[in-house]
Amino acid sequence: MSHLHNYHIPKNSVITIAGTVGVGKSTLTKALAEALDFRTSFEKVDTNPYLDSFYADFSRWSFYLQIYFLAERYKEQKRIFEYGGGFIQDRSIYEDTGIFAKMHYDKGTMSPTDYETYTSLFEAMVMTPYFPHPDLLIYLEGSLDDIISRIHIRGREMEQQTPIDYWQEMHERYEKWINSFNACPILRLNINDYDLNEDPNAIHSILQKVSEHMEHSEKLRKI
């Protein structure tokens, strides 16, 4: 990418993309990684053996689904650590525990015992040296209508059959979660402010925002 040297984004950075289902995390992950010549770390959704069963019966499969995601994400965290950074990460491990597992616990579709086991595993993983906290979390936000529209366009059958109430609750939980998140610096991007599918050059303005945010965060750490 031209003028890449003008951006203040260290080559060992770990940048995580967060946001609810259908908000465009994978698209932005690919675009940023290509622009910065970083590696990618993607959530293994399509290969998750519990996903179809989970959407059919939340209560029976929520614990298994979350444990699978946690194990896969931990392996990715270890890979990032071993490479020494330079990664764009599609979805954060914090969303697993702060939103998805907690939502199922609160709604009674994950038992208190399962939830306690899950959170104990998560806390143990976070305390290991293989767990690099992101240098920046990019939070993609948009209205519920915008997000549901994108879910329909994407067309995953199991998501199409999920009640609107589920997406509404997830949207609300994401908003509450990000407003109290403090594990690393946050850059908020509204999904209506860019369209990487229609205009790939929009990545330039996003990179500029990322660069400015990371530079500002670095200055604050030195104070």
Coordinates of N, CA and C in Angstrom, one line a residue:
M1 N 0.8 -1.2 0.0 CA 0.0 0.0 0.0 C 0.9 1.2 0.0
S2 N 0.5 2.2 -0.8 CA 1.3 3.5 -0.9 C 1.1 4.2 0.4
H3 N 2.2 4.9 0.8 CA 2.3 5.8 1.9 C 2.0 5.1 3.3
L4 N 2.3 3.8 3.2 CA 2.0 3.0 4.4 C 3.0 3.4 5.6
H5 N 4.1 3.9 5.2 CA 5.1 4.3 6.2 C 4.6 5.5 7.0
N6 N 3.6 6.2 6.5 CA 3.0 7.4 7.2 C 2.2 7.0 8.4
Y7 N 1.8 5.7 8.5 CA 0.9 5.3 9.5 C 1.7 4.8 10.7
H8 N 1.2 5.2 11.9 CA 1.9 4.8 13.1 C 1.3 3.5 13.7
I9 N 1.6 2.4 13.0 CA 1.1 1.1 13.4 C 2.3 0.1 13.4
P10 N 2.8 -0.1 14.6 CA 4.0 -1.0 14.7 C 3.7 -2.4 14.1
K11 N 4.8 -3.0 13.5 CA 4.6 -4.3 12.8 C 4.3 -5.4 13.7
N12 N 4.5 -5.3 15.1 CA 4.2 -6.4 16.0 C 2.9 -6.1 16.7
S13 N 2.1 -5.2 16.1 CA 0.8 -4.9 16.8 C -0.2 -6.1 16.7
V14 N -1.1 -6.2 17.6 CA -2.2 -7.1 17.6 C -3.5 -6.3 17.6
I15 N -4.2 -6.3 16.5 CA -5.5 -5.5 16.4 C -6.6 -6.5 16.3
T16 N -7.6 -6.3 17.2 CA -8.8 -7.2 17.3 C -10.0 -6.4 16.7
I17 N -10.8 -7.1 15.9 CA -12.0 -6.5 15.4 C -13.2 -7.1 16.2
A18 N -14.0 -6.3 16.8 CA -15.1 -6.8 17.6 C -16.4 -6.2 17.1
G19 N -17.5 -6.9 17.4 CA -18.9 -6.5 17.0 C -19.8 -7.6 16.8
T20 N -21.1 -7.4 16.8 CA -22.1 -8.4 16.8 C -22.0 -9.2 15.5
V21 N -22.8 -10.2 15.4 CA -22.9 -11.1 14.2 C -23.3 -10.2 13.0
G22 N -22.7 -10.4 11.8 CA -23.1 -9.8 10.6 C -22.6 -8.3 10.4
V23 N -21.8 -7.8 11.3 CA -21.4 -6.4 11.3 C -20.2 -6.1 10.3
G24 N -19.6 -7.2 9.8 CA -18.5 -7.0 8.9 C -17.1 -7.2 9.4
K25 N -16.9 -8.0 10.5 CA -15.6 -8.2 11.1 C -14.6 -8.8 10.1
S26 N -15.1 -9.9 9.4 CA -14.2 -10.7 8.6 C -13.7 -9.8 7.4
T27 N -14.6 -9.0 6.8 CA -14.2 -8.1 5.7 C -13.2 -7.1 6.1
L28 N -13.3 -6.5 7.3 CA -12.4 -5.5 7.7 C -11.0 -6.2 8.1
T29 N -11.1 -7.4 8.7 CA -9.9 -8.2 9.1 C -9.1 -8.4 7.9
K30 N -9.7 -8.9 6.8 CA -8.9 -9.2 5.5 C -8.3 -7.9 5.0
A31 N -9.1 -6.8 4.9 CA -8.6 -5.6 4.3 C -7.5 -5.0 5.1
L32 N -7.6 -5.0 6.4 CA -6.5 -4.4 7.2 C -5.2 -5.3 7.1
A33 N -5.4 -6.6 7.2 CA -4.2 -7.5 7.1 C -3.5 -7.3 5.8
E34 N -4.3 -7.2 4.7 CA -3.7 -7.0 3.4 C -3.0 -5.7 3.3
A35 N -3.6 -4.6 3.8 CA -3.0 -3.3 3.8 C -1.7 -3.2 4.6
L36 N -1.7 -3.9 5.7 CA -0.5 -3.8 6.6 C 0.5 -4.9 6.5
D37 N 0.1 -5.9 5.6 CA 0.9 -7.1 5.5 C 1.1 -7.8 6.8
F38 N -0.1 -7.9 7.5 CA -0.2 -8.7 8.8 C -0.8 -10.0 8.5
R39 N -0.6 -10.9 9.4 CA -1.3 -12.2 9.4 C -2.8 -12.0 9.9
T40 N -3.6 -13.0 9.6 CA -5.0 -12.9 10.1 C -5.2 -14.1 11.1
S41 N -6.2 -13.8 12.0 CA -6.6 -14.9 12.9 C -8.2 -14.9 12.8
F42 N -8.7 -15.9 12.2 CA -10.2 -15.9 12.0 C -10.8 -16.9 13.0
E43 N -12.0 -16.6 13.4 CA -12.9 -17.4 14.2 C -13.3 -18.6 13.3
K44 N -13.1 -19.8 13.8 CA -13.5 -21.0 13.1 C -15.0 -21.3 13.2
V45 N -15.8 -20.6 12.5 CA -17.2 -20.8 12.6 C -17.7 -22.0 11.7
D46 N -17.3 -22.0 10.5 CA -17.9 -23.0 9.6 C -17.4 -24.4 9.9
T47 N -16.3 -24.6 10.6 CA -15.8 -25.9 11.0 C -16.2 -26.3 12.4
N48 N -17.0 -25.4 13.1 CA -17.4 -25.8 14.5 C -18.5 -26.9 14.4
P49 N -18.2 -28.0 15.0 CA -19.1 -29.2 14.9 C -20.4 -29.0 15.7
Y50 N -20.4 -28.0 16.5 CA -21.6 -27.9 17.4 C -22.6 -26.8 16.9
L51 N -22.2 -26.1 15.9 CA -23.0 -24.9 15.5 C -24.4 -25.1 15.1
D52 N -24.6 -26.1 14.2 CA -26.0 -26.4 13.7 C -26.8 -26.9 14.9
S53 N -26.3 -27.8 15.7 CA -27.0 -28.3 16.9 C -27.3 -27.2 17.8
F54 N -26.4 -26.3 18.0 CA -26.6 -25.2 19.0 C -27.8 -24.3 18.5
Y55 N -27.9 -23.9 17.3 CA -29.0 -23.1 16.8 C -30.3 -23.8 16.9
A56 N -30.3 -25.1 16.9 CA -31.5 -25.9 17.0 C -31.9 -26.1 18.5
D57 N -30.9 -26.1 19.4 CA -31.3 -26.3 20.8 C -30.2 -25.6 21.7
F58 N -30.5 -24.3 22.0 CA -29.5 -23.5 22.8 C -29.1 -24.2 24.1
S59 N -30.1 -24.7 24.8 CA -29.9 -25.2 26.2 C -29.0 -26.4 26.2
R60 N -29.2 -27.2 25.3 CA -28.4 -28.5 25.2 C -26.9 -28.2 24.8
W61 N -26.7 -27.3 23.9 CA -25.4 -27.2 23.2 C -24.6 -26.0 23.5
S62 N -25.2 -25.0 24.3 CA -24.4 -23.7 24.5 C -23.1 -23.9 25.1
F63 N -23.0 -24.8 26.2 CA -21.7 -25.0 26.9 C -20.7 -25.6 25.9
Y64 N -21.1 -26.6 25.2 CA -20.2 -27.3 24.2 C -19.7 -26.3 23.2
L65 N -20.6 -25.5 22.7 CA -20.2 -24.5 21.6 C -19.2 -23.5 22.2
Q66 N -19.4 -23.0 23.4 CA -18.5 -22.0 24.0 C -17.2 -22.6 24.3
I67 N -17.2 -23.8 24.8 CA -15.9 -24.5 25.1 C -15.1 -24.7 23.9
Y68 N -15.7 -25.1 22.8 CA -15.0 -25.3 21.5 C -14.4 -24.0 21.0
F69 N -15.2 -22.9 21.1 CA -14.7 -21.6 20.7 C -13.5 -21.1 21.5
L70 N -13.7 -21.4 22.8 CA -12.6 -21.0 23.8 C -11.3 -21.7 23.5
A71 N -11.4 -23.0 23.2 CA -10.2 -23.8 23.0 C -9.6 -23.3 21.6
E72 N -10.4 -23.1 20.6 CA -9.8 -22.7 19.3 C -9.2 -21.3 19.5
R73 N -9.8 -20.4 20.2 CA -9.3 -19.1 20.3 C -8.0 -19.1 21.2
Y74 N -7.9 -19.9 22.1 CA -6.7 -20.0 22.9 C -5.5 -20.5 22.0
K75 N -5.8 -21.4 21.1 CA -4.8 -21.9 20.2 C -4.3 -20.7 19.3
E76 N -5.3 -19.9 18.9 CA -4.9 -18.7 18.1 C -4.1 -17.7 18.9
Q77 N -4.5 -17.5 20.2 CA -3.7 -16.6 21.0 C -2.2 -17.1 21.1
K78 N -2.1 -18.4 21.3 CA -0.7 -19.0 21.4 C 0.0 -18.8 20.1
R79 N -0.6 -18.9 19.0 CA 0.0 -18.7 17.7 C 0.5 -17.3 17.5
I80 N -0.4 -16.3 17.9 CA 0.0 -14.9 17.8 C 1.2 -14.6 18.7
F81 N 1.2 -15.2 19.9 CA 2.3 -15.0 20.8 C 3.6 -15.6 20.2
E82 N 3.5 -16.7 19.6 CA 4.7 -17.4 19.1 C 5.3 -16.6 17.9
Y83 N 4.4 -16.0 17.1 CA 4.9 -15.2 15.9 C 5.4 -13.8 16.4
G84 N 5.0 -13.4 17.6 CA 5.5 -12.1 18.1 C 4.6 -10.9 17.6
G85 N 3.4 -11.2 17.2 CA 2.5 -10.1 16.8 C 2.4 -10.0 15.3
G86 N 1.9 -8.8 14.9 CA 1.6 -8.6 13.5 C 0.4 -9.3 13.0
F87 N -0.7 -9.2 13.8 CA -2.0 -9.9 13.5 C -3.2 -9.0 13.5
I88 N -4.1 -9.3 12.6 CA -5.5 -8.8 12.7 C -6.4 -9.9 13.1
Q89 N -7.1 -9.7 14.2 CA -7.9 -10.8 14.8 C -9.4 -10.6 14.6
D90 N -10.1 -11.6 14.0 CA -11.5 -11.5 13.8 C -12.2 -12.0 15.0
R91 N -12.8 -11.1 15.8 CA -13.5 -11.3 17.0 C -12.5 -11.6 18.2
S92 N -12.9 -11.1 19.3 CA -12.0 -11.2 20.5 C -12.5 -12.3 21.4
I93 N -11.6 -12.8 22.2 CA -11.9 -13.8 23.2 C -12.8 -13.2 24.3
Y94 N -12.7 -11.8 24.5 CA -13.5 -11.2 25.5 C -15.0 -11.2 25.2
E95 N -15.3 -11.3 23.9 CA -16.7 -11.3 23.5 C -17.3 -12.7 23.9
D96 N -16.5 -13.7 23.8 CA -17.0 -15.1 24.2 C -17.5 -15.1 25.6
T97 N -16.7 -14.6 26.5 CA -17.1 -14.6 27.9 C -18.1 -13.5 28.3
G98 N -17.8 -12.3 27.8 CA -18.6 -11.1 28.2 C -19.9 -11.0 27.6
I99 N -20.2 -11.7 26.5 CA -21.5 -11.6 25.8 C -22.1 -12.9 25.7
F100 N -21.5 -13.8 24.9 CA -22.2 -15.1 24.5 C -22.5 -16.0 25.7
A101 N -21.4 -16.4 26.4 CA -21.6 -17.3 27.6 C -22.5 -16.6 28.6
K102 N -22.3 -15.4 28.9 CA -23.1 -14.7 29.9 C -24.5 -14.6 29.5
M103 N -24.8 -14.4 28.2 CA -26.2 -14.3 27.8 C -26.9 -15.6 28.0
H104 N -26.2 -16.7 27.7 CA -26.9 -18.0 27.9 C -27.0 -18.4 29.4
Y105 N -26.1 -17.9 30.2 CA -26.3 -18.1 31.6 C -27.4 -17.3 32.2
D106 N -27.5 -16.0 31.8 CA -28.6 -15.1 32.2 C -30.0 -15.7 31.8
K107 N -30.0 -16.2 30.6 CA -31.3 -16.7 30.0 C -31.7 -18.1 30.5
G108 N -30.8 -18.8 31.2 CA -31.0 -20.1 31.6 C -30.7 -21.2 30.6
T109 N -30.1 -20.8 29.5 CA -29.7 -21.8 28.5 C -28.3 -22.3 28.7
M110 N -27.6 -21.9 29.8 CA -26.4 -22.5 30.2 C -26.5 -22.6 31.8
S111 N -26.3 -23.8 32.3 CA -26.5 -24.0 33.7 C -25.4 -23.2 34.6
P112 N -25.7 -22.9 35.8 CA -24.7 -22.2 36.7 C -23.4 -23.0 36.8
T113 N -23.5 -24.3 36.9 CA -22.3 -25.1 37.0 C -21.5 -25.0 35.7
D114 N -22.1 -25.1 34.5 CA -21.4 -25.0 33.2 C -20.8 -23.6 33.1
Y115 N -21.5 -22.6 33.5 CA -21.0 -21.2 33.4 C -19.8 -21.0 34.3
E116 N -19.9 -21.6 35.5 CA -18.7 -21.4 36.4 C -17.5 -22.2 35.8
T117 N -17.7 -23.3 35.3 CA -16.6 -24.1 34.6 C -16.0 -23.3 33.5
Y118 N -16.9 -22.7 32.7 CA -16.5 -22.0 31.5 C -15.6 -20.7 31.9
T119 N -16.2 -20.0 32.9 CA -15.5 -18.7 33.3 C -14.2 -19.0 34.0
S120 N -14.1 -20.2 34.7 CA -12.8 -20.6 35.4 C -11.8 -20.9 34.3
L121 N -12.2 -21.6 33.2 CA -11.3 -21.9 32.1 C -10.8 -20.6 31.5
F122 N -11.7 -19.7 31.2 CA -11.3 -18.4 30.6 C -10.3 -17.7 31.4
E123 N -10.6 -17.5 32.7 CA -9.7 -16.8 33.6 C -8.3 -17.4 33.7
A124 N -8.3 -18.8 33.6 CA -7.0 -19.5 33.7 C -6.2 -19.2 32.4
M125 N -6.9 -19.1 31.3 CA -6.2 -18.9 30.0 C -5.7 -17.4 29.9
V126 N -6.4 -16.5 30.4 CA -6.0 -15.1 30.4 C -4.8 -14.9 31.2
M127 N -4.6 -15.7 32.2 CA -3.4 -15.5 33.1 C -2.1 -16.2 32.6
T128 N -2.2 -16.9 31.4 CA -1.0 -17.5 30.9 C -0.2 -16.5 30.1
P129 N 1.1 -16.8 29.9 CA 2.0 -15.9 29.1 C 1.6 -16.0 27.7
Y130 N 0.8 -16.9 27.2 CA 0.5 -17.0 25.8 C -0.7 -16.1 25.4
F131 N -1.0 -15.2 26.3 CA -2.2 -14.4 26.1 C -1.9 -13.0 25.8
P132 N -1.5 -12.6 24.6 CA -1.2 -11.2 24.4 C -2.5 -10.4 24.3
H133 N -2.7 -9.4 25.1 CA -3.8 -8.5 25.0 C -3.7 -7.6 23.8
P134 N -4.7 -7.3 23.1 CA -4.6 -6.5 21.9 C -4.0 -5.1 22.1
D135 N -3.3 -4.6 21.2 CA -2.9 -3.2 21.2 C -4.0 -2.3 21.0
L136 N -5.0 -2.8 20.2 CA -6.2 -1.9 19.9 C -7.4 -2.9 19.6
L137 N -8.6 -2.5 20.1 CA -9.8 -3.2 19.7 C -10.6 -2.3 18.9
I138 N -10.9 -2.7 17.6 CA -11.8 -1.9 16.7 C -13.2 -2.4 16.9
Y139 N -14.1 -1.6 17.4 CA -15.5 -2.0 17.6 C -16.3 -1.5 16.5
L140 N -17.0 -2.4 15.8 CA -17.9 -2.1 14.7 C -19.3 -1.9 15.2
E141 N -19.9 -0.8 15.0 CA -21.2 -0.6 15.5 C -22.2 -0.1 14.4
G142 N -23.4 -0.4 14.6 CA -24.5 0.0 13.7 C -25.8 -0.2 14.3
S143 N -26.9 0.2 13.7 CA -28.2 0.1 14.2 C -28.6 -1.4 14.1
L144 N -29.6 -1.8 14.9 CA -30.1 -3.2 14.8 C -30.6 -3.5 13.4
D145 N -31.4 -2.5 12.8 CA -31.9 -2.7 11.4 C -30.8 -3.0 10.4
D146 N -29.7 -2.2 10.5 CA -28.6 -2.4 9.6 C -28.0 -3.8 9.7
I147 N -27.8 -4.2 11.0 CA -27.2 -5.5 11.2 C -28.0 -6.7 10.8
I148 N -29.4 -6.6 11.1 CA -30.3 -7.7 10.6 C -30.3 -7.7 9.1
S149 N -30.2 -6.6 8.4 CA -30.2 -6.5 7.0 C -29.0 -7.3 6.5
R150 N -27.8 -7.0 7.1 CA -26.6 -7.7 6.7 C -26.6 -9.2 6.9
I151 N -27.3 -9.6 8.0 CA -27.4 -11.0 8.3 C -28.2 -11.7 7.2
H152 N -29.3 -11.0 6.8 CA -30.1 -11.6 5.7 C -29.4 -11.7 4.4
I153 N -28.6 -10.6 4.1 CA -27.8 -10.6 2.9 C -26.8 -11.8 2.9
R154 N -26.1 -12.0 4.0 CA -25.1 -13.0 4.1 C -25.7 -14.4 3.9
G155 N -26.9 -14.6 4.4 CA -27.7 -15.8 4.0 C -27.3 -17.1 4.7
R156 N -26.6 -17.1 5.8 CA -26.4 -18.4 6.5 C -27.7 -18.9 7.0
E157 N -28.1 -20.1 6.6 CA -29.4 -20.7 6.9 C -29.7 -20.7 8.4
M158 N -28.7 -21.1 9.2 CA -29.0 -21.2 10.7 C -29.3 -19.8 11.3
E159 N -28.6 -18.8 10.7 CA -28.9 -17.4 11.2 C -30.2 -16.9 10.7
Q160 N -30.7 -17.3 9.5 CA -32.0 -16.9 9.0 C -33.1 -17.4 9.9
Q161 N -32.9 -18.6 10.5 CA -34.0 -19.2 11.2 C -34.0 -18.7 12.7
T162 N -33.0 -17.9 13.1 CA -32.9 -17.4 14.5 C -33.9 -16.3 14.7
P163 N -34.7 -16.3 15.8 CA -35.7 -15.2 16.0 C -35.0 -13.8 16.1
I164 N -35.7 -12.8 15.6 CA -35.2 -11.4 15.7 C -34.9 -11.0 17.2
D165 N -35.7 -11.6 18.1 CA -35.4 -11.2 19.5 C -34.0 -11.6 19.9
Y166 N -33.5 -12.7 19.4 CA -32.1 -13.1 19.8 C -31.1 -12.0 19.3
W167 N -31.3 -11.5 18.1 CA -30.3 -10.5 17.5 C -30.5 -9.2 18.3
Q168 N -31.7 -8.9 18.7 CA -32.0 -7.6 19.4 C -31.3 -7.7 20.8
E169 N -31.4 -8.8 21.4 CA -30.8 -8.9 22.8 C -29.3 -8.9 22.6
M170 N -28.7 -9.6 21.6 CA -27.3 -9.6 21.4 C -26.8 -8.2 21.1
H171 N -27.5 -7.4 20.3 CA -27.1 -6.0 20.0 C -27.1 -5.2 21.2
E172 N -28.1 -5.3 22.1 CA -28.1 -4.6 23.4 C -27.0 -5.0 24.3
R173 N -26.7 -6.3 24.3 CA -25.6 -6.7 25.2 C -24.2 -6.2 24.7
Y174 N -24.1 -6.2 23.4 CA -22.8 -5.7 22.8 C -22.6 -4.2 23.2
E175 N -23.7 -3.4 23.1 CA -23.6 -2.0 23.5 C -23.2 -1.8 25.0
K176 N -23.8 -2.6 25.8 CA -23.4 -2.5 27.3 C -22.0 -3.0 27.5
W177 N -21.7 -4.1 26.8 CA -20.3 -4.7 27.0 C -19.2 -3.7 26.6
I178 N -19.4 -3.1 25.4 CA -18.3 -2.2 24.9 C -18.2 -0.9 25.8
N179 N -19.3 -0.5 26.4 CA -19.3 0.7 27.2 C -18.5 0.5 28.5
S180 N -18.3 -0.8 28.9 CA -17.6 -1.0 30.1 C -16.3 -1.8 29.9
F181 N -15.9 -2.0 28.6 CA -14.7 -2.7 28.3 C -13.5 -1.8 28.5
N182 N -12.5 -2.4 29.2 CA -11.3 -1.6 29.5 C -10.0 -2.4 29.4
A183 N -10.0 -3.5 28.7 CA -8.8 -4.4 28.7 C -7.7 -3.8 27.7
C184 N -8.2 -3.0 26.8 CA -7.2 -2.3 25.9 C -7.9 -1.1 25.2
P185 N -7.1 -0.3 24.5 CA -7.8 0.9 23.9 C -8.8 0.5 22.8
I186 N -9.8 1.3 22.6 CA -10.9 1.0 21.7 C -11.0 2.1 20.7
L187 N -11.2 1.7 19.4 CA -11.6 2.6 18.3 C -12.9 2.2 17.8
R188 N -13.9 3.1 17.9 CA -15.3 2.8 17.4 C -15.4 3.2 15.9
L189 N -15.9 2.3 15.1 CA -16.2 2.6 13.7 C -17.7 2.3 13.4
N190 N -18.4 3.3 12.8 CA -19.8 3.0 12.4 C -19.8 2.4 11.1
I191 N -20.5 1.3 10.9 CA -20.5 0.5 9.6 C -21.1 1.3 8.5
N192 N -21.9 2.4 8.8 CA -22.4 3.2 7.7 C -21.4 4.3 7.2
D193 N -20.3 4.4 7.8 CA -19.3 5.4 7.4 C -18.3 4.9 6.4
Y194 N -18.4 3.6 6.0 CA -17.5 3.1 5.0 C -18.2 1.8 4.4
D195 N -17.7 1.4 3.2 CA -18.2 0.2 2.5 C -17.0 -0.4 1.8
L196 N -16.3 -1.3 2.4 CA -15.2 -1.9 1.8 C -15.5 -2.7 0.5
N197 N -16.7 -3.3 0.5 CA -17.0 -4.0 -0.7 C -17.2 -3.2 -1.9
E198 N -17.8 -2.0 -1.7 CA -18.1 -1.1 -2.8 C -16.9 -0.2 -3.1
D199 N -16.1 0.2 -2.0 CA -15.0 1.1 -2.2 C -13.8 0.6 -1.4
P200 N -13.0 -0.3 -2.0 CA -11.8 -0.8 -1.2 C -10.9 0.3 -0.7
N201 N -10.9 1.5 -1.4 CA -10.0 2.6 -0.9 C -10.4 3.2 0.4
A202 N -11.6 2.8 0.9 CA -12.0 3.3 2.2 C -11.1 2.8 3.3
I203 N -10.3 1.8 3.0 CA -9.4 1.3 4.0 C -8.3 2.3 4.4
H204 N -8.1 3.3 3.5 CA -7.1 4.4 3.8 C -7.5 5.2 5.0
S205 N -8.8 5.6 5.0 CA -9.3 6.5 6.1 C -9.4 5.7 7.4
I206 N -9.7 4.4 7.3 CA -9.7 3.5 8.5 C -8.3 3.4 9.0
L207 N -7.3 3.2 8.2 CA -5.9 3.1 8.6 C -5.5 4.3 9.3
Q208 N -5.9 5.5 8.8 CA -5.5 6.8 9.3 C -6.1 6.9 10.8
K209 N -7.3 6.4 10.9 CA -7.9 6.5 12.3 C -7.2 5.5 13.2
V210 N -6.9 4.3 12.7 CA -6.2 3.3 13.6 C -4.8 3.9 14.0
S211 N -4.1 4.5 13.0 CA -2.8 5.1 13.3 C -2.9 6.2 14.4
E212 N -3.8 7.1 14.2 CA -4.0 8.2 15.2 C -4.3 7.7 16.5
H213 N -5.2 6.7 16.6 CA -5.6 6.2 17.9 C -4.5 5.4 18.6
M214 N -3.7 4.7 17.8 CA -2.6 3.9 18.5 C -1.5 4.9 18.9
E215 N -1.3 5.9 18.1 CA -0.3 6.9 18.5 C -0.7 7.7 19.8
H216 N -2.0 8.0 19.9 CA -2.5 8.7 21.0 C -2.5 7.8 22.3
S217 N -2.8 6.5 22.1 CA -2.7 5.6 23.2 C -1.3 5.4 23.7
E218 N -0.4 5.4 22.8 CA 1.0 5.2 23.2 C 1.5 6.4 24.0
K219 N 1.1 7.6 23.6 CA 1.5 8.8 24.3 C 0.9 8.8 25.7
L220 N -0.4 8.3 25.9 CA -1.0 8.2 27.2 C -0.3 7.3 28.1
R221 N 0.2 6.2 27.5 CA 0.9 5.2 28.3 C 2.2 5.8 28.9
K222 N 2.8 6.7 28.1 CA 4.1 7.3 28.5 C 4.0 8.4 29.6
I223 N 2.8 8.9 29.8 CA 2.5 10.0 30.7 C 2.7 9.4 32.1

